[in-house]
Coordinates of C-alpha atoms and ligand atoms in Angstrom, one line a residue:
X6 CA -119.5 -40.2 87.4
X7 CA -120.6 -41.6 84.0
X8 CA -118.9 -41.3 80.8
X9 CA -120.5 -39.6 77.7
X10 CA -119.5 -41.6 74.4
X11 CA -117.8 -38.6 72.8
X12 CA -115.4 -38.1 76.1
X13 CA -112.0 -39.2 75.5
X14 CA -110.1 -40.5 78.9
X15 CA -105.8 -40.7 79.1
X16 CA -105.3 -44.1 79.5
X17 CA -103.2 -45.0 82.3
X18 CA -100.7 -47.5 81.2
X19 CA -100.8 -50.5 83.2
X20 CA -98.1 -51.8 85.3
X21 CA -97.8 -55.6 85.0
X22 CA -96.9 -55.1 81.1
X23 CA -95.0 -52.5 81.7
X24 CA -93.0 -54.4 84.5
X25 CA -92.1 -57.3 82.4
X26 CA -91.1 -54.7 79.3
X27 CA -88.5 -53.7 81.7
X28 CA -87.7 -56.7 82.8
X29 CA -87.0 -58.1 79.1
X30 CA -84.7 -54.7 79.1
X31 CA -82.5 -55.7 82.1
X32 CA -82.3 -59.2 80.8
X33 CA -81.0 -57.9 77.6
X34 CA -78.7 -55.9 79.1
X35 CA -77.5 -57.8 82.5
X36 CA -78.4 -61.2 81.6
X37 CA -81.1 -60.5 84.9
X38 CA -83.7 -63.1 85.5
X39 CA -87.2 -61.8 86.6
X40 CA -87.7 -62.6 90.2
X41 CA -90.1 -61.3 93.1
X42 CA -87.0 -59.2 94.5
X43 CA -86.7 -57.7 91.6
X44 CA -90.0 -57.1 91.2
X45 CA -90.6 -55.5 94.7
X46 CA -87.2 -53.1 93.7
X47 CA -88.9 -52.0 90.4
X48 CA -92.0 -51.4 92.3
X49 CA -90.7 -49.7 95.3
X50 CA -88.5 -47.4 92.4
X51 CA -91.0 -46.4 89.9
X52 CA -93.9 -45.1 92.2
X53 CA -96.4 -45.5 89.5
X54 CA -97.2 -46.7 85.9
X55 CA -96.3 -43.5 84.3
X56 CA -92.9 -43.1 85.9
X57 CA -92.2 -46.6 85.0
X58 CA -93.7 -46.3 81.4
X59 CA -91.4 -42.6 80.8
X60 CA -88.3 -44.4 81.9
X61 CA -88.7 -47.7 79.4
X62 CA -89.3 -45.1 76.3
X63 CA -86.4 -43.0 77.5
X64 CA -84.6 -46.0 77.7
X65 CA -85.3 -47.7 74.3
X66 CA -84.6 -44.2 73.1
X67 CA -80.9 -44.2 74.2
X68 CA -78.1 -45.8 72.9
X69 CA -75.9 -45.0 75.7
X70 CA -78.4 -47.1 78.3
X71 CA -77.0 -44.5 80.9
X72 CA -80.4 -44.4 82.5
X73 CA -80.5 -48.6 82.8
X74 CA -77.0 -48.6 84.1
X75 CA -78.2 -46.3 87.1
X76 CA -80.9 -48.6 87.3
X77 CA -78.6 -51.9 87.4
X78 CA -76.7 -50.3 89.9
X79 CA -79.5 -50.0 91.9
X80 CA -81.2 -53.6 91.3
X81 CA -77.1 -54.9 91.6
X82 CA -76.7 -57.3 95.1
X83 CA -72.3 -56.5 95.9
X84 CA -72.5 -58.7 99.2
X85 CA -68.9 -60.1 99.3
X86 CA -66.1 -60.6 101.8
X87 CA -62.4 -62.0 101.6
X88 CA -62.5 -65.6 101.8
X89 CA -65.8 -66.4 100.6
X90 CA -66.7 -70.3 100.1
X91 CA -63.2 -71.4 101.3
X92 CA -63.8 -74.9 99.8
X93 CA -62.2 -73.2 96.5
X94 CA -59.8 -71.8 98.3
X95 CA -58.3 -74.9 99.4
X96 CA -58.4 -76.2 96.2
X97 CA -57.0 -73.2 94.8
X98 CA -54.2 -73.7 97.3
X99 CA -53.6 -77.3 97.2
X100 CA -54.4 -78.2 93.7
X101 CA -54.8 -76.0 91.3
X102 CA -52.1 -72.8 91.9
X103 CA -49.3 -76.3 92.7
X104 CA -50.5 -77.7 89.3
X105 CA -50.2 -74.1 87.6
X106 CA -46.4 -74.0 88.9
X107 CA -45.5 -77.0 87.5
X108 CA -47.0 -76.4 84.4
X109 CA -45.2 -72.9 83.8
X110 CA -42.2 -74.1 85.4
X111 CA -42.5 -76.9 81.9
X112 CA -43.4 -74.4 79.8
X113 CA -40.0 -71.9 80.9
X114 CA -39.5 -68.7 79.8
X115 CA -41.3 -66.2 81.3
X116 CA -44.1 -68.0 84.0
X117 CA -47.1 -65.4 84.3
X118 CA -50.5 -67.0 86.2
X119 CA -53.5 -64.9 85.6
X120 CA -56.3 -64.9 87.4
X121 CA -59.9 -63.3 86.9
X122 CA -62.8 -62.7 89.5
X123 CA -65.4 -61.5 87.3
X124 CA -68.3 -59.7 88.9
X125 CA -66.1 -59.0 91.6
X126 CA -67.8 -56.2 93.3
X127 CA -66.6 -54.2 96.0
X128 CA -62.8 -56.3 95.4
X129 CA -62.4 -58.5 98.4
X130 CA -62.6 -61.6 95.7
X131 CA -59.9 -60.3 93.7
X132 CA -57.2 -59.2 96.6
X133 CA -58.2 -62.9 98.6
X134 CA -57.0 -64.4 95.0
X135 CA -53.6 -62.5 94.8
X136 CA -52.9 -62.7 98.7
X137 CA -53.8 -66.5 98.4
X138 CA -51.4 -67.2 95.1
X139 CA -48.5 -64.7 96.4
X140 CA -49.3 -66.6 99.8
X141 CA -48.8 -70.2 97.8
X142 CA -45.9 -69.1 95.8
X143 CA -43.5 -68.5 98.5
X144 CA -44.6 -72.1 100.1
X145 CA -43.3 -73.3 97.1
X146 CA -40.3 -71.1 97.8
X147 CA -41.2 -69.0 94.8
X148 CA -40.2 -65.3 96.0
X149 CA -39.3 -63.8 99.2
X150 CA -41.4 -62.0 102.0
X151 CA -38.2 -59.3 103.4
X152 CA -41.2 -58.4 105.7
X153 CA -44.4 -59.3 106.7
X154 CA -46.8 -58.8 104.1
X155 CA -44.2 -57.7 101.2
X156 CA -43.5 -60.7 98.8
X157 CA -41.6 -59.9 96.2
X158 CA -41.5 -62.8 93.2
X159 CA -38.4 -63.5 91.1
X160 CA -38.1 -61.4 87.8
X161 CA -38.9 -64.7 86.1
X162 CA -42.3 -65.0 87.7
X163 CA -45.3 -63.0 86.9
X164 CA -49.0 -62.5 88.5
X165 CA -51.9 -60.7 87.2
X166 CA -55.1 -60.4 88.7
X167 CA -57.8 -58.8 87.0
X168 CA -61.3 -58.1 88.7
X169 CA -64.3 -56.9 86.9
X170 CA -68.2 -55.8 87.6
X171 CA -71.0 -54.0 85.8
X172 CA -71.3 -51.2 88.9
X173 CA -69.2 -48.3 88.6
X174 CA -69.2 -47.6 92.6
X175 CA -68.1 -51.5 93.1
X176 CA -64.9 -51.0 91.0
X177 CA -64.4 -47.9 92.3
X178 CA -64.8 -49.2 95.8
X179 CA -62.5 -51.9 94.7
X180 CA -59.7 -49.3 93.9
X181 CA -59.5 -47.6 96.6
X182 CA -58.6 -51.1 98.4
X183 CA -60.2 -49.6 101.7
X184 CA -62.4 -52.1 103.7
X185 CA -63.7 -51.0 107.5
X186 CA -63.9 -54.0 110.0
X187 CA -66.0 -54.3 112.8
X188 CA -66.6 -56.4 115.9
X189 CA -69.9 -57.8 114.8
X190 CA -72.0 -57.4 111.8
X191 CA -71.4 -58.4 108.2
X192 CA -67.7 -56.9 107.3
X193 CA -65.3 -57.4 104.6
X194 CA -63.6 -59.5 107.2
X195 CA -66.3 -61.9 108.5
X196 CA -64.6 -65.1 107.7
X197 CA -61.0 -63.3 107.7
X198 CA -57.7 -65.8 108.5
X199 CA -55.4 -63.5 110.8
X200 CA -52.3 -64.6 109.1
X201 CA -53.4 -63.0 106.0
X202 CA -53.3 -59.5 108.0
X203 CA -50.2 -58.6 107.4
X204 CA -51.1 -58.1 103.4
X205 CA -52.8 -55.0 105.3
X206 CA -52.0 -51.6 106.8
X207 CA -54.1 -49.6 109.1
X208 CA -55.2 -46.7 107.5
X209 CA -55.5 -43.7 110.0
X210 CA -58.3 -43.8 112.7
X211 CA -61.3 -44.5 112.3
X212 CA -64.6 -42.8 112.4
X213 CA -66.1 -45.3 115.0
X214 CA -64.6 -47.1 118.2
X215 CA -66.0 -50.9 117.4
X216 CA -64.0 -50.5 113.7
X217 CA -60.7 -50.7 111.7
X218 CA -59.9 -48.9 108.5
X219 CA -57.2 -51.2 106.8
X220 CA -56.0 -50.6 103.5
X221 CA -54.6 -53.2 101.2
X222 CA -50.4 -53.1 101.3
X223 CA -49.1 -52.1 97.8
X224 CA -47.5 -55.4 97.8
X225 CA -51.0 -56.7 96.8
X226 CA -52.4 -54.0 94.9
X227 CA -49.3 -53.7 92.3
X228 CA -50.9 -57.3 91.2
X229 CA -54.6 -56.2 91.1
X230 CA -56.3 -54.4 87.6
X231 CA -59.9 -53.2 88.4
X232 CA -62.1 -52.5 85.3
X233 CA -65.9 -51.9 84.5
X234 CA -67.2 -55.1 82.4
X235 CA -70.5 -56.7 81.5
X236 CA -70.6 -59.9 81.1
X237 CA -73.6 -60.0 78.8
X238 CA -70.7 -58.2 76.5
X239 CA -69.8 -61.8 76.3
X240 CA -66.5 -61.0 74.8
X241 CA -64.1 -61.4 77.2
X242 CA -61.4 -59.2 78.2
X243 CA -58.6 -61.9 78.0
X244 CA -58.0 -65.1 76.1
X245 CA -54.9 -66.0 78.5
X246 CA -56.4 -66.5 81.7
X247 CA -55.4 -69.4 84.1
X248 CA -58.5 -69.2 86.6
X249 CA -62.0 -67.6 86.6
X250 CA -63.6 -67.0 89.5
X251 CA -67.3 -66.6 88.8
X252 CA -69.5 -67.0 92.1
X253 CA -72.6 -65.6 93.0
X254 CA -73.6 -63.8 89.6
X255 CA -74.9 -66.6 87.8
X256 CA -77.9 -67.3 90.5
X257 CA -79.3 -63.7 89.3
X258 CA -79.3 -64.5 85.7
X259 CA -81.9 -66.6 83.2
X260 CA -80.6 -70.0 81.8
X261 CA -79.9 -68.7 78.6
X262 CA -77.8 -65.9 79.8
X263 CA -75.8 -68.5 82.0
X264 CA -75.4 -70.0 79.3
X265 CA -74.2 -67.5 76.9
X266 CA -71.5 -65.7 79.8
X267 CA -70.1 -69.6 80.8
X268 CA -69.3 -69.8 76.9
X269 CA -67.5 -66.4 77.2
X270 CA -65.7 -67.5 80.1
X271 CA -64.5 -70.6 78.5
X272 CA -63.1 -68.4 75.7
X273 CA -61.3 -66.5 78.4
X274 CA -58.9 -69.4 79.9
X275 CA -55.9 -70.8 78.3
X276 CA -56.2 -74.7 77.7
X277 CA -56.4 -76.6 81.1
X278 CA -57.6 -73.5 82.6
X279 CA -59.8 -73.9 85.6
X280 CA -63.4 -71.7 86.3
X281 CA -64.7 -71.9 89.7
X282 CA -68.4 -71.4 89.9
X283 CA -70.1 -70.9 93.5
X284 CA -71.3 -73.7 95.2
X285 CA -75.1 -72.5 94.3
X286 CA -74.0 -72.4 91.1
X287 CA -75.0 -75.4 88.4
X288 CA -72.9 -75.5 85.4
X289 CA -75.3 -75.4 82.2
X290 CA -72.6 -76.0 79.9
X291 CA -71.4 -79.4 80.7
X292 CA -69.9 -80.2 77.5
X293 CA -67.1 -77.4 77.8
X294 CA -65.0 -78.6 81.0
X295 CA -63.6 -81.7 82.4
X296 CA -65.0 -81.8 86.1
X297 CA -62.5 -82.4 88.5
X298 CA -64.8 -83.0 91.7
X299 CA -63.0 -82.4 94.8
X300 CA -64.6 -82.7 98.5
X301 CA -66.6 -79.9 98.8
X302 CA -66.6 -77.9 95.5
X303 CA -65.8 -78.7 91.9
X304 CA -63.1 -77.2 89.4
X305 CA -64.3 -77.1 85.7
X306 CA -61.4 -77.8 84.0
X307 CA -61.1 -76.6 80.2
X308 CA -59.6 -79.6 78.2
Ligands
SAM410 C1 -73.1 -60.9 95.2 S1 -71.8 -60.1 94.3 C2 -70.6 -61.4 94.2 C3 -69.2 -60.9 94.5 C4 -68.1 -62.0 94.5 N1 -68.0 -62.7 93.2 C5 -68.4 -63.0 95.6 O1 -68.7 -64.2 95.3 O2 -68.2 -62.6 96.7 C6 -72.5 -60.0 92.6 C7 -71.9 -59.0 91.7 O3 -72.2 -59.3 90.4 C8 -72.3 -58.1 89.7 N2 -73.0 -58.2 88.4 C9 -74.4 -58.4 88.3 N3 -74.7 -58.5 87.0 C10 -73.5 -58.4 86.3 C11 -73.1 -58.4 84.9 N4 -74.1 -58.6 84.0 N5 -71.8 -58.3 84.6 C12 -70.9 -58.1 85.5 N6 -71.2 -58.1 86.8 C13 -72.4 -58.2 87.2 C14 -73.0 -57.1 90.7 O4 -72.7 -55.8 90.4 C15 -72.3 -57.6 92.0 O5 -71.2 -56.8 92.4

């Protein structure tokens, strides 16, 4: 068919453009780099340009960015499992939570450690940190386990543990402090050490023979705070925090965003604070902490 010069034809927007407006969106919003992933999740989404191009104007349009936070939840990666990377574990356990005793012991009073896994997604992050440093404390005979799995610190000593992420069905997952186990697969427990079991309880049986339901024992969870937070917000939601765990988030982000969010999380920790980044992690701050290289992972220290 050939066009007259008088015939006016739609033009169909086109999708590379269109792709990388969005993608300046999410990075705006989530601190997320462009990537090919990405990229094949946006296209397998928006089945064609006009989809795509409807959704960026609503978008722009609203204030609210309800319809980009469905869309980050989608694009969102919450593969975790209780301890993950044990290398800052260990430290955790040998070096830092020790160190964090002492120090509060100096400092008298009331001695509260607070810890933060931000992005934590589905929670297994956060409840590994407050079984660990419950765990640690009575070690240093700090607190009493009457039975397994119930630790009870004196009135004197305090522990908060706060986990955050940007998806609304992570945190909520999180709260519910519910994780299924099964013989072989990817669970929550993949790398799971048994003696930390008894933080647990089965809950009721479970829908499949080759898995566990176990909830989390309120021991644990009367330590734990769960709360929706962007880290692109980059203010923090605490100035007084002893550790930040930040692992595998940073990898999906663009230097300057990495950049931006390790600032807030600098302005998150008290003074000689630690942050623990993943071991894919680089830190692109430098000039901020103190590294304090250990074996197999490193603890930015804030001076
Ligand atoms: C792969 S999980 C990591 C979980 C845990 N930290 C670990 O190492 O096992 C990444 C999490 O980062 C969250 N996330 C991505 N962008 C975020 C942002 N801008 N603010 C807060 N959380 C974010 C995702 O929702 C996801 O739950």
């Amino acid at each position: 068919m050939t066009l007259r010069s008088n015939q006016v034809v739609a033009s169909r927007p086109q999708a590379g453009p269109l792709v990388e407006r969005l993608m300046l969106l999410l990075k705006q919003f989530a601190g997320f780099r462009a990537s090919p992933q990405i990229q094949r999740k946006l296209e397998r989404i928006f089945q064609n340009s006009a989809d795509l191009n409807d959704f960026i104007l609503a978008v722009e349009r609203d204030a609210t960015k309800t319809e980009l936070i469905a869309l980050v939840e989608d694009l969102t990666n919450h593969e975790t499992y209780f301890f993950r990377e044990r290398a800052h574990l260990d430290a955790m356990e040998q070096i830092v939570i020790p160190a964090l005793i002492q120090k509060k012991k100096q400092q008298g009073g009331t001695k509260k450690i607070t810890l933060w896994s931000a992005a934590c997604a589905t929670g297994e992050e956060a409840y590994t940190l407050a079984m660990l440093t419950l765990n640690t404390l009575l070690k240093h005979g700090i607190g009493i386990e009457a039975t397994p799995g119930n630790i009870t610190l004196p009135p004197d000593w305090k522990l908060e543990v706060l986990g955050t992420d940007i998806s609304r069905q992570a945190v909520r997952i999180a709260k519910d402090a519910l994780y299924s186990s099964r013989s072989e697969g990817l669970s929550s427990f993949r790398q799971f050490p048994q003696e930390y079991l008894r933080f647990f309880d089965e809950a009721g049986p479970s829908p499949a023979r080759d898995r566990k339901i176990y909830r989390i024992k309120p021991s644990i969870t009367r330590y734990t705070r769960f709360d929706l937070f962007n880290l692109m917000s980059l203010v923090p939601p605490q100035r007084d925090i002893d550790v930040v765990f930040c692992r595998n988030v940073l990898i999906y982000m663009d230097i300057e965003s990495q950049k931006s969010i390790i600032r807030s999380l600098h302005q998150s920790l008290q003074s000689g604070g630690s942050l623990m980044l993943s071991l894919v992690d680089s830190m692109v701050a430098p000039d901020l902490f103190r590294e304090n290289r250990q074996n197999r992972c490193v603890i930015y220290e804030k001076p």
